[in-house]
mmCIF file of C-alpha atoms in Angstrom:
data_model
loop_
_atom_site.group_PDB
_atom_site.id
_atom_site.type_symbol
_atom_site.label_atom_id
_atom_site.label_comp_id
_atom_site.label_asym_id
_atom_site.label_seq_id
_atom_site.Cartn_x
_atom_site.Cartn_y
_atom_site.Cartn_z
ATOM 1 C CA MET A 13 2.262 19.657 -2.331
ATOM 2 C CA SER A 14 3.814 16.240 -2.918
ATOM 3 C CA TYR A 15 6.096 14.280 -0.628
ATOM 4 C CA SER A 16 9.077 15.066 -2.854
ATOM 5 C CA ASP A 17 8.793 18.887 -2.686
ATOM 6 C CA ILE A 18 8.231 19.505 1.000
ATOM 7 C CA PRO A 19 10.735 21.515 3.055
ATOM 8 C CA ALA A 20 13.476 19.732 4.984
ATOM 9 C CA PRO A 21 12.193 17.989 8.152
ATOM 10 C CA ASN A 22 13.572 20.564 10.588
ATOM 11 C CA ASP A 23 12.177 23.412 8.481
ATOM 12 C CA MET A 24 8.752 21.771 8.336
ATOM 13 C CA ASP A 25 8.768 21.238 12.105
ATOM 14 C CA ALA A 26 9.431 24.958 12.545
ATOM 15 C CA ILE A 27 6.726 25.964 10.028
ATOM 16 C CA VAL A 28 4.051 23.818 11.666
ATOM 17 C CA GLY A 29 5.117 24.902 15.147
ATOM 18 C CA ASN A 30 4.948 28.575 14.210
ATOM 19 C CA LYS A 31 1.489 28.206 12.664
ATOM 20 C CA MET A 32 0.304 26.344 15.730
ATOM 21 C CA ARG A 33 1.589 29.074 18.055
ATOM 22 C CA ASN A 34 0.085 31.897 15.963
ATOM 23 C CA LEU A 35 -3.335 30.221 15.937
ATOM 24 C CA ARG A 36 -3.186 29.612 19.685
ATOM 25 C CA VAL A 37 -2.189 33.205 20.450
ATOM 26 C CA ALA A 38 -4.878 34.552 18.104
ATOM 27 C CA ARG A 39 -7.418 32.669 20.218
ATOM 28 C CA ARG A 40 -5.929 34.057 23.444
ATOM 29 C CA LEU A 41 -5.223 30.546 24.610
ATOM 30 C CA SER A 42 -2.263 29.784 26.873
ATOM 31 C CA LEU A 43 -0.115 26.699 26.482
ATOM 32 C CA LYS A 44 -1.689 25.349 29.660
ATOM 33 C CA GLY A 45 -5.160 26.047 28.263
ATOM 34 C CA LEU A 46 -4.302 24.160 25.082
ATOM 35 C CA ALA A 47 -2.813 21.340 27.137
ATOM 36 C CA ASP A 48 -5.917 21.063 29.322
ATOM 37 C CA ARG A 49 -8.247 20.868 26.332
ATOM 38 C CA SER A 50 -6.117 18.590 24.172
ATOM 39 C CA GLY A 51 -4.895 16.163 26.817
ATOM 40 C CA LEU A 52 -1.296 16.814 25.709
ATOM 41 C CA SER A 53 1.421 17.984 28.078
ATOM 42 C CA VAL A 54 2.607 21.601 28.212
ATOM 43 C CA GLY A 55 6.165 20.395 27.607
ATOM 44 C CA HIS A 56 5.235 18.479 24.471
ATOM 45 C CA LEU A 57 3.202 21.386 23.085
ATOM 46 C CA SER A 58 6.065 23.786 23.802
ATOM 47 C CA GLN A 59 8.490 21.551 21.893
ATOM 48 C CA LEU A 60 6.091 21.377 18.949
ATOM 49 C CA GLU A 61 5.681 25.162 18.822
ATOM 50 C CA ARG A 62 9.456 25.666 18.874
ATOM 51 C CA GLY A 63 9.991 23.148 16.078
ATOM 52 C CA LEU A 64 11.928 20.793 18.336
ATOM 53 C CA SER A 65 9.599 17.830 17.844
ATOM 54 C CA SER A 66 7.370 16.347 15.138
ATOM 55 C CA ALA A 67 3.681 15.747 15.769
ATOM 56 C CA SER A 68 1.730 12.680 14.718
ATOM 57 C CA PHE A 69 -1.405 13.049 12.608
ATOM 58 C CA ARG A 70 -3.532 12.230 15.641
ATOM 59 C CA THR A 71 -1.807 14.959 17.708
ATOM 60 C CA LEU A 72 -2.270 17.528 14.947
ATOM 61 C CA ARG A 73 -5.916 16.568 14.565
ATOM 62 C CA VAL A 74 -6.553 17.041 18.294
ATOM 63 C CA ILE A 75 -4.784 20.422 18.289
ATOM 64 C CA ALA A 76 -6.736 21.555 15.215
ATOM 65 C CA GLU A 77 -10.029 20.581 16.863
ATOM 66 C CA VAL A 78 -9.190 22.582 19.992
ATOM 67 C CA LEU A 79 -8.145 25.592 17.886
ATOM 68 C CA ALA A 80 -11.332 25.214 15.794
ATOM 69 C CA VAL A 81 -9.493 25.096 12.456
ATOM 70 C CA PRO A 82 -9.178 22.448 9.741
ATOM 71 C CA ILE A 83 -5.996 20.430 10.161
ATOM 72 C CA GLY A 84 -4.710 21.841 6.859
ATOM 73 C CA ALA A 85 -4.407 25.262 8.525
ATOM 74 C CA LEU A 86 -1.326 23.943 10.364
ATOM 75 C CA PHE A 87 0.548 23.290 7.115
ATOM 76 C CA PRO A 88 2.196 25.483 4.439
ATOM 77 C CA ASP A 89 -0.605 25.166 1.869
ATOM 78 C CA VAL A 90 -2.187 28.362 3.213
ATOM 79 C CA GLU A 91 -4.540 29.191 0.348
ATOM 80 C CA ARG A 92 -6.034 25.726 0.245
ATOM 81 C CA ALA A 93 -6.297 25.480 4.021
ATOM 82 C CA ALA A 94 -8.059 28.838 4.170
ATOM 83 C CA SER A 95 -10.746 27.625 1.765
ATOM 84 C CA TYR A 96 -11.352 24.380 3.633
ATOM 85 C CA PRO A 97 -15.127 24.532 4.052
ATOM 86 C CA ASP A 98 -17.346 23.964 7.046
ATOM 87 C CA GLY A 99 -20.272 22.452 5.174
ATOM 88 C CA PRO A 100 -21.532 19.275 3.527
ATOM 89 C CA VAL A 101 -19.366 19.405 0.370
ATOM 90 C CA LEU A 102 -15.602 19.508 -0.292
ATOM 91 C CA ARG A 103 -14.578 20.182 -3.908
ATOM 92 C CA SER A 104 -11.548 18.451 -5.406
ATOM 93 C CA ASN A 105 -9.640 21.747 -5.672
ATOM 94 C CA GLU A 106 -10.235 22.510 -1.976
ATOM 95 C CA ARG A 107 -8.466 19.471 -0.544
ATOM 96 C CA ALA A 108 -5.619 19.956 1.915
ATOM 97 C CA ASN A 109 -2.531 17.734 1.837
ATOM 98 C CA ILE A 110 -1.111 16.650 5.181
ATOM 99 C CA VAL A 111 2.540 15.626 4.852
ATOM 100 C CA LEU A 112 4.010 13.733 7.807
ATOM 101 C CA TRP A 113 7.540 14.469 6.706
ATOM 102 C CA ARG A 114 9.451 12.217 9.113
ATOM 103 C CA SER A 115 7.323 9.104 8.658
ATOM 104 C CA GLY A 116 7.001 8.816 4.875
ATOM 105 C CA ILE A 117 3.248 9.434 4.951
ATOM 106 C CA THR A 118 1.005 11.869 3.076
ATOM 107 C CA LYS A 119 -2.721 12.262 3.695
ATOM 108 C CA GLU A 120 -5.125 14.147 1.454
ATOM 109 C CA ILE A 121 -8.306 15.139 3.269
ATOM 110 C CA LEU A 122 -11.354 14.055 1.234
ATOM 111 C CA THR A 123 -14.215 15.290 3.425
ATOM 112 C CA PRO A 124 -15.170 18.779 4.672
ATOM 113 C CA ALA A 125 -14.870 20.060 8.230
ATOM 114 C CA ASN A 126 -18.611 19.728 8.761
ATOM 115 C CA THR A 127 -19.350 20.856 12.323
ATOM 116 C CA ASP A 128 -23.059 19.995 12.327
ATOM 117 C CA THR A 129 -22.531 16.220 12.462
ATOM 118 C CA ASP A 130 -22.839 14.345 15.745
ATOM 119 C CA LEU A 131 -19.430 12.753 15.188
ATOM 120 C CA VAL A 132 -16.123 14.074 13.835
ATOM 121 C CA ILE A 133 -15.719 12.115 10.599
ATOM 122 C CA THR A 134 -12.529 12.455 8.554
ATOM 123 C CA MET A 135 -11.901 10.540 5.339
ATOM 124 C CA TYR A 136 -8.545 10.812 3.617
ATOM 125 C CA GLU A 137 -6.379 9.144 1.029
ATOM 126 C CA LEU A 138 -3.230 7.917 2.719
ATOM 127 C CA VAL A 139 -0.069 7.271 0.727
ATOM 128 C CA ALA A 140 2.669 5.396 2.567
ATOM 129 C CA GLN A 141 6.062 5.450 0.875
ATOM 130 C CA ARG A 142 8.360 2.448 1.159
ATOM 131 C CA GLY A 143 9.090 2.114 4.884
ATOM 132 C CA GLY A 144 6.362 4.638 5.737
ATOM 133 C CA THR A 145 4.877 4.002 9.153
ATOM 134 C CA SER A 146 2.529 5.414 11.766
ATOM 135 C CA GLY A 147 5.367 4.955 14.266
ATOM 136 C CA ALA A 148 7.312 2.330 16.156
ATOM 137 C CA GLN A 149 4.819 2.348 19.016
ATOM 138 C CA THR A 150 1.159 1.406 18.794
ATOM 139 C CA LEU A 151 -1.495 4.095 19.285
ATOM 140 C CA THR A 152 -4.747 4.092 21.232
ATOM 141 C CA HIS A 153 -7.383 6.824 21.212
ATOM 142 C CA GLY A 154 -11.122 7.319 21.108
ATOM 143 C CA GLY A 155 -13.256 6.534 18.085
ATOM 144 C CA ASP A 156 -13.271 4.000 15.279
ATOM 145 C CA GLU A 157 -11.331 3.499 12.046
ATOM 146 C CA ALA A 158 -12.032 1.855 8.706
ATOM 147 C CA GLY A 159 -10.330 1.729 5.359
ATOM 148 C CA PHE A 160 -9.814 0.183 1.950
ATOM 149 C CA VAL A 161 -6.492 -0.510 0.192
ATOM 150 C CA LEU A 162 -6.426 0.904 -3.345
ATOM 151 C CA GLU A 163 -2.857 0.019 -4.321
ATOM 152 C CA GLY A 164 0.216 -1.601 -2.831
ATOM 153 C CA GLU A 165 0.552 -3.405 0.456
ATOM 154 C CA LEU A 166 0.125 -2.345 4.067
ATOM 155 C CA VAL A 167 0.905 -4.257 7.245
ATOM 156 C CA LEU A 168 -1.712 -3.378 9.867
ATOM 157 C CA GLU A 169 -1.086 -4.364 13.486
ATOM 158 C CA ILE A 170 -4.072 -4.472 15.858
ATOM 159 C CA ASP A 171 -3.802 -5.766 19.417
ATOM 160 C CA GLY A 172 -0.545 -7.538 18.597
ATOM 161 C CA ALA A 173 -1.980 -9.356 15.571
ATOM 162 C CA SER A 174 -0.429 -8.504 12.202
ATOM 163 C CA TYR A 175 -2.434 -8.361 8.960
ATOM 164 C CA THR A 176 -0.879 -7.909 5.519
ATOM 165 C CA LEU A 177 -3.405 -6.092 3.337
ATOM 166 C CA GLY A 178 -3.303 -5.793 -0.442
ATOM 167 C CA ALA A 179 -5.342 -3.957 -3.063
ATOM 168 C CA GLY A 180 -9.045 -4.645 -2.549
ATOM 169 C CA ASP A 181 -8.729 -5.512 1.158
ATOM 170 C CA GLY A 182 -10.657 -3.542 3.789
ATOM 171 C CA PHE A 183 -10.521 -3.124 7.563
ATOM 172 C CA CYS A 184 -12.493 -1.730 10.495
ATOM 173 C CA PHE A 185 -11.579 -1.570 14.193
ATOM 174 C CA SER A 186 -11.992 0.382 17.406
ATOM 175 C CA SER A 187 -9.285 3.020 17.821
ATOM 176 C CA ALA A 188 -9.136 2.053 21.508
ATOM 177 C CA ARG A 189 -7.302 -1.116 20.450
ATOM 178 C CA PRO A 190 -3.500 -0.668 20.183
ATOM 179 C CA HIS A 191 -2.702 -0.255 16.503
ATOM 180 C CA ARG A 192 -0.056 0.821 14.010
ATOM 181 C CA PHE A 193 0.755 0.326 10.325
ATOM 182 C CA THR A 194 3.800 0.032 8.064
ATOM 183 C CA ASN A 195 4.462 -0.234 4.363
ATOM 184 C CA ALA A 196 7.107 -2.954 4.244
ATOM 185 C CA SER A 197 6.887 -3.383 0.463
ATOM 186 C CA ALA A 198 8.979 -1.752 -2.253
ATOM 187 C CA LYS A 199 6.124 0.305 -3.724
ATOM 188 C CA PRO A 200 3.929 3.056 -2.242
ATOM 189 C CA ALA A 201 0.633 1.978 -0.705
ATOM 190 C CA ARG A 202 -2.577 3.981 -1.277
ATOM 191 C CA VAL A 203 -5.396 3.591 1.223
ATOM 192 C CA ILE A 204 -8.758 5.280 1.750
ATOM 193 C CA TRP A 205 -8.881 5.769 5.540
ATOM 194 C CA VAL A 206 -11.725 6.957 7.751
ATOM 195 C CA ASN A 207 -11.489 8.195 11.350
ATOM 196 C CA CYS A 208 -14.652 8.680 13.362
ATOM 197 C CA ALA A 209 -14.741 10.073 16.916
ATOM 198 C CA ALA A 210 -17.035 11.832 19.351
ATOM 199 C CA ARG A 211 -17.114 15.583 18.838
ATOM 200 C CA PRO A 212 -15.313 17.395 21.703
ATOM 201 C CA ALA A 213 -17.416 19.660 23.873
ATOM 202 C CA PRO A 214 -17.037 23.378 23.032
ATOM 203 C CA GLY A 215 -14.426 25.075 25.218
ATOM 204 C CA LYS A 216 -14.532 28.475 26.848
ATOM 205 C CA ALA A 217 -12.627 31.385 25.367
ATOM 206 C CA GLY A 218 -9.147 32.045 26.668
ATOM 207 C CA GLY A 219 -7.398 29.868 29.231
#
């Protein structure tokens, strides 16, 4: 699924919200239980499930981890998400595309959902359209991030310092530092991005 053929934003919000609710109910998990395990508020989760709000990639990743599914399972590409493996290898035809429809960002997951690693490691190819951004506000969360710009230009802000990165430039920083990015150029930017975080402790059933 490419950025140009996704459903309208409101439709996509509803699709993702419905998938999120169905997965939660299938695991006999209440909204409060999901909130407790994810660190997100009940109100915010309720808005997401009803399609009244859009989730960031980080929020979707946290929710997917709590629900014990690959993040692709929250998106319309059902067949591909269903084949997303829990093992050491991810084939090219098994990749899931994550389309952040309101922010001009697409992310193609490049690594499998391998649950036997000590850390949660996710590598993806990020494509930021012109004006694409992680958001107006900076983010902070656990873990570390690193990446390499393949094409185009990306403005990366870390702790208030702004870095303009071009093809061939790399980066690495603690996710605990306030950060955000924007593609302020006229052409799409392609970046290999890696997120690494501590694996959450297994939760109890229900809640």
